[in-house]
PDB file of C-alpha atoms in Angstrom:
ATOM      1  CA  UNK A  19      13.402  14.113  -7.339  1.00 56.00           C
ATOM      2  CA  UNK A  20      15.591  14.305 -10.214  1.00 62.00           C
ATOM      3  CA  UNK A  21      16.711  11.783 -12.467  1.00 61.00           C
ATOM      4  CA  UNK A  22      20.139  12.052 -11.446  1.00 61.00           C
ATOM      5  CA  UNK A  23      19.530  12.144  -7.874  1.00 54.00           C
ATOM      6  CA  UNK A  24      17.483   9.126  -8.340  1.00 55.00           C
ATOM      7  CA  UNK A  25      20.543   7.109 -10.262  1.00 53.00           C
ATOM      8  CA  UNK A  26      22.714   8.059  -7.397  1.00 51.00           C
ATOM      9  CA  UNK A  27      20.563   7.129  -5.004  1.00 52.00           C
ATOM     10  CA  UNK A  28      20.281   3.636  -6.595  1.00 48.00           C
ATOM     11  CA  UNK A  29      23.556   2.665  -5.855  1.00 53.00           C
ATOM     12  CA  UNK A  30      24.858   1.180  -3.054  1.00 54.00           C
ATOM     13  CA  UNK A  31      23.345   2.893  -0.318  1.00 65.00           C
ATOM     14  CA  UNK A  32      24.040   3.699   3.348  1.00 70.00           C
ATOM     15  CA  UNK A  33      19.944   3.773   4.141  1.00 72.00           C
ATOM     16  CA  UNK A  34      17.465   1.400   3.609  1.00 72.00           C
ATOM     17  CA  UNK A  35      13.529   2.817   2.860  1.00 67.00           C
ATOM     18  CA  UNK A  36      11.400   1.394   5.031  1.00 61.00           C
ATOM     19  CA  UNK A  37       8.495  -0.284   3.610  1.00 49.00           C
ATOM     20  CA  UNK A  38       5.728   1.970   2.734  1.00 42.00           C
ATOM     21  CA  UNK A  39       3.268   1.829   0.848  1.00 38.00           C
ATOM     22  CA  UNK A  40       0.556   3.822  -0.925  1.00 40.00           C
ATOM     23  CA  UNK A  41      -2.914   3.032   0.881  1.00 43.00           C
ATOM     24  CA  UNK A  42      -4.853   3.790  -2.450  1.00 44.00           C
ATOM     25  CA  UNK A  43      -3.181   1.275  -4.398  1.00 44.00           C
ATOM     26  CA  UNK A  44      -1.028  -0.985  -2.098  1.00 48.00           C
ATOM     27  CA  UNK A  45       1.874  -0.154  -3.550  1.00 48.00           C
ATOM     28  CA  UNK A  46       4.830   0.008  -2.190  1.00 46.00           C
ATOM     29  CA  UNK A  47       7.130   3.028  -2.392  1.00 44.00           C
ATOM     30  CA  UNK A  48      10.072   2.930  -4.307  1.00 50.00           C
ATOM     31  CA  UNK A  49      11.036   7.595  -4.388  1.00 59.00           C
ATOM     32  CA  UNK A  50      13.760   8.652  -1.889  1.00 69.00           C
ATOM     33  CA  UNK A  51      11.585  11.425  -0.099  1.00 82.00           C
ATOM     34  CA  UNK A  52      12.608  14.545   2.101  1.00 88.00           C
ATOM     35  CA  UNK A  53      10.925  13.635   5.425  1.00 89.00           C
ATOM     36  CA  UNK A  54      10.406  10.327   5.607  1.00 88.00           C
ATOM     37  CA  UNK A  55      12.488   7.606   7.463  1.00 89.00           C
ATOM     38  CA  UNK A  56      14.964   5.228   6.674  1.00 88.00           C
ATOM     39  CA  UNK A  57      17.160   2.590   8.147  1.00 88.00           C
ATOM     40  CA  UNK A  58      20.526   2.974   8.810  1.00 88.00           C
ATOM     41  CA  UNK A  59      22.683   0.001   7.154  1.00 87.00           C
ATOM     42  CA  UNK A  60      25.972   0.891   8.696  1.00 88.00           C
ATOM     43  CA  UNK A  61      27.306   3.721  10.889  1.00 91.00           C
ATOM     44  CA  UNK A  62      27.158   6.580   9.549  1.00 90.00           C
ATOM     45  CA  UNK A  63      29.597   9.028  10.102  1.00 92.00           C
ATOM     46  CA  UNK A  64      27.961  12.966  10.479  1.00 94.00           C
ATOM     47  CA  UNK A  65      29.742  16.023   9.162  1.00 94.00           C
ATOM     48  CA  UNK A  66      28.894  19.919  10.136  1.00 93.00           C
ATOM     49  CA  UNK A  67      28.269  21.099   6.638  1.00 92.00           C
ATOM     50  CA  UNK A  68      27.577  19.190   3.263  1.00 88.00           C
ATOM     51  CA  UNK A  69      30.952  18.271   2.189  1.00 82.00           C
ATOM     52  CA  UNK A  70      32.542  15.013   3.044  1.00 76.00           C
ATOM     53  CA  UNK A  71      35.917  16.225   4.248  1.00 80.00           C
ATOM     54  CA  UNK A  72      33.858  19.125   6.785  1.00 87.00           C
ATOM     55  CA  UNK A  73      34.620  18.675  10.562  1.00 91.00           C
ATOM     56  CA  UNK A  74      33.185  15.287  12.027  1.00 92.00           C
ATOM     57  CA  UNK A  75      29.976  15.938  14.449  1.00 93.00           C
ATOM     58  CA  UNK A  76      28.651  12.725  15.212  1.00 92.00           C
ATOM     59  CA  UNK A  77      27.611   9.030  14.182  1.00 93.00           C
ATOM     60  CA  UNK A  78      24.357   7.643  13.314  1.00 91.00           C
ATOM     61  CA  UNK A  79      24.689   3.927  14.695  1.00 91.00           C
ATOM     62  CA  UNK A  80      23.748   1.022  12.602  1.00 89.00           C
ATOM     63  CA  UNK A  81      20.332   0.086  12.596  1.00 90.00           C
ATOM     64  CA  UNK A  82      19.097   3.134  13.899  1.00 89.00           C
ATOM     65  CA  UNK A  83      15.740   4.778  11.856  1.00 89.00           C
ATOM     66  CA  UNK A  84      16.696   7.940  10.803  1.00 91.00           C
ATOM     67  CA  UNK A  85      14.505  11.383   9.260  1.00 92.00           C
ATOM     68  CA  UNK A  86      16.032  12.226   5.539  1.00 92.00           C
ATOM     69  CA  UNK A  87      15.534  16.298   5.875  1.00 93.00           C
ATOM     70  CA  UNK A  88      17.323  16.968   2.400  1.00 92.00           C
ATOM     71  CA  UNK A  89      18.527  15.245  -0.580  1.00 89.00           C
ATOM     72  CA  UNK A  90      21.229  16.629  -2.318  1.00 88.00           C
ATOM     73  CA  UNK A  91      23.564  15.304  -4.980  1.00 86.00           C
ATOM     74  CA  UNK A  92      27.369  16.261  -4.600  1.00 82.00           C
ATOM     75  CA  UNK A  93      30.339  16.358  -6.848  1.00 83.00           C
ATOM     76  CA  UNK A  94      34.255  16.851  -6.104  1.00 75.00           C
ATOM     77  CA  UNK A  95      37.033  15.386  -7.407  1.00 75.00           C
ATOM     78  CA  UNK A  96      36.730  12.173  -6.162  1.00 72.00           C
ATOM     79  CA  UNK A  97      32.991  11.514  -8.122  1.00 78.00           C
ATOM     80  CA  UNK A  98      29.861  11.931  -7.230  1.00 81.00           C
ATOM     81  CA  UNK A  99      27.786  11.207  -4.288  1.00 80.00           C
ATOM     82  CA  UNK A 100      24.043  12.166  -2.269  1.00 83.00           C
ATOM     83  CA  UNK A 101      24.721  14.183   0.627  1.00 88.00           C
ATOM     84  CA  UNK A 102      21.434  13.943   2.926  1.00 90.00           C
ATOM     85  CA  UNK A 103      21.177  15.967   6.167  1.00 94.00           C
ATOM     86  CA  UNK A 104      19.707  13.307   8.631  1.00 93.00           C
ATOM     87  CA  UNK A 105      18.555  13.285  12.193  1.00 93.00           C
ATOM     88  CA  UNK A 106      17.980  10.244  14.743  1.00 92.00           C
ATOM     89  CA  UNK A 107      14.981  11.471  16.308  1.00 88.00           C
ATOM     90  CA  UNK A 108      15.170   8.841  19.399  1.00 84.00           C
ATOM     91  CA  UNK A 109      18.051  10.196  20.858  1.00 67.00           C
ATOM     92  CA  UNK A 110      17.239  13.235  23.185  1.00 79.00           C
ATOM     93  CA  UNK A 111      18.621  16.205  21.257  1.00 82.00           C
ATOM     94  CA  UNK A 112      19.043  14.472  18.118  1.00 88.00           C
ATOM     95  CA  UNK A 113      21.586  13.546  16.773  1.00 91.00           C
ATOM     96  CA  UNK A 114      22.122  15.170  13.319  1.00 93.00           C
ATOM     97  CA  UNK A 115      24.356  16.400  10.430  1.00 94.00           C
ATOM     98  CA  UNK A 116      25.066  16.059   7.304  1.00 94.00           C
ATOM     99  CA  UNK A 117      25.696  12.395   5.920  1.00 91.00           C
ATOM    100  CA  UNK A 118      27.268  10.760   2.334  1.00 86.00           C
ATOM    101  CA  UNK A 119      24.531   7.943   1.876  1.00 80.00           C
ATOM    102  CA  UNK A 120      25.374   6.835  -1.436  1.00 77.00           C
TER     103      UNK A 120
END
């Protein structure tokens, strides 16, 4: 993860990391990660492609755990943001897209 990824990510945040931690040293983990799972803090709103303004495709109810597939910082002119493409694996057929999360 990058450092600037990371600083975005450490703002206020629409997922919350479960608690892991590492077996070898009880420690928990504090790194975003591609594939693993997070809470959901709010609804979050799903969009077809990796741009805030791109056509609406679903929601991502509060509360609901959630697979991070990618990480990806994005910038336009109103700042910067992480873009994640997330799935809610509970839901037959998933429910997925592409989500602002910070």
């Amino acid at each position: 993860m990058t450092a600037r990824l990371r600083n975005l990510l450490l703002r206020k945040s629409a997922l919350e990391p479960l608690h892991c931690s590492d077996e070898s040293s009880g420690e928990e983990q504090e790194d975003w990660i591609a594939g693993s799972r997070y809470q959901a803090l709010r609804d979050i709103p799903l969009f077809s492609r990796q741009e805030p303004r791109s056509e609406a495709c679903g929601t991502i109810p509060r509360g609901s755990v959630v697979l991070v597939m990618v990480l990806q910082p994005h910038e336009d002119e109103l700042g910067e943001a992480v873009m994640a493409y997330i799935a809610d694996t509970k839901i037959p057929g998933w429910t997925k897209g592409w989500a602002t999360i910070s």
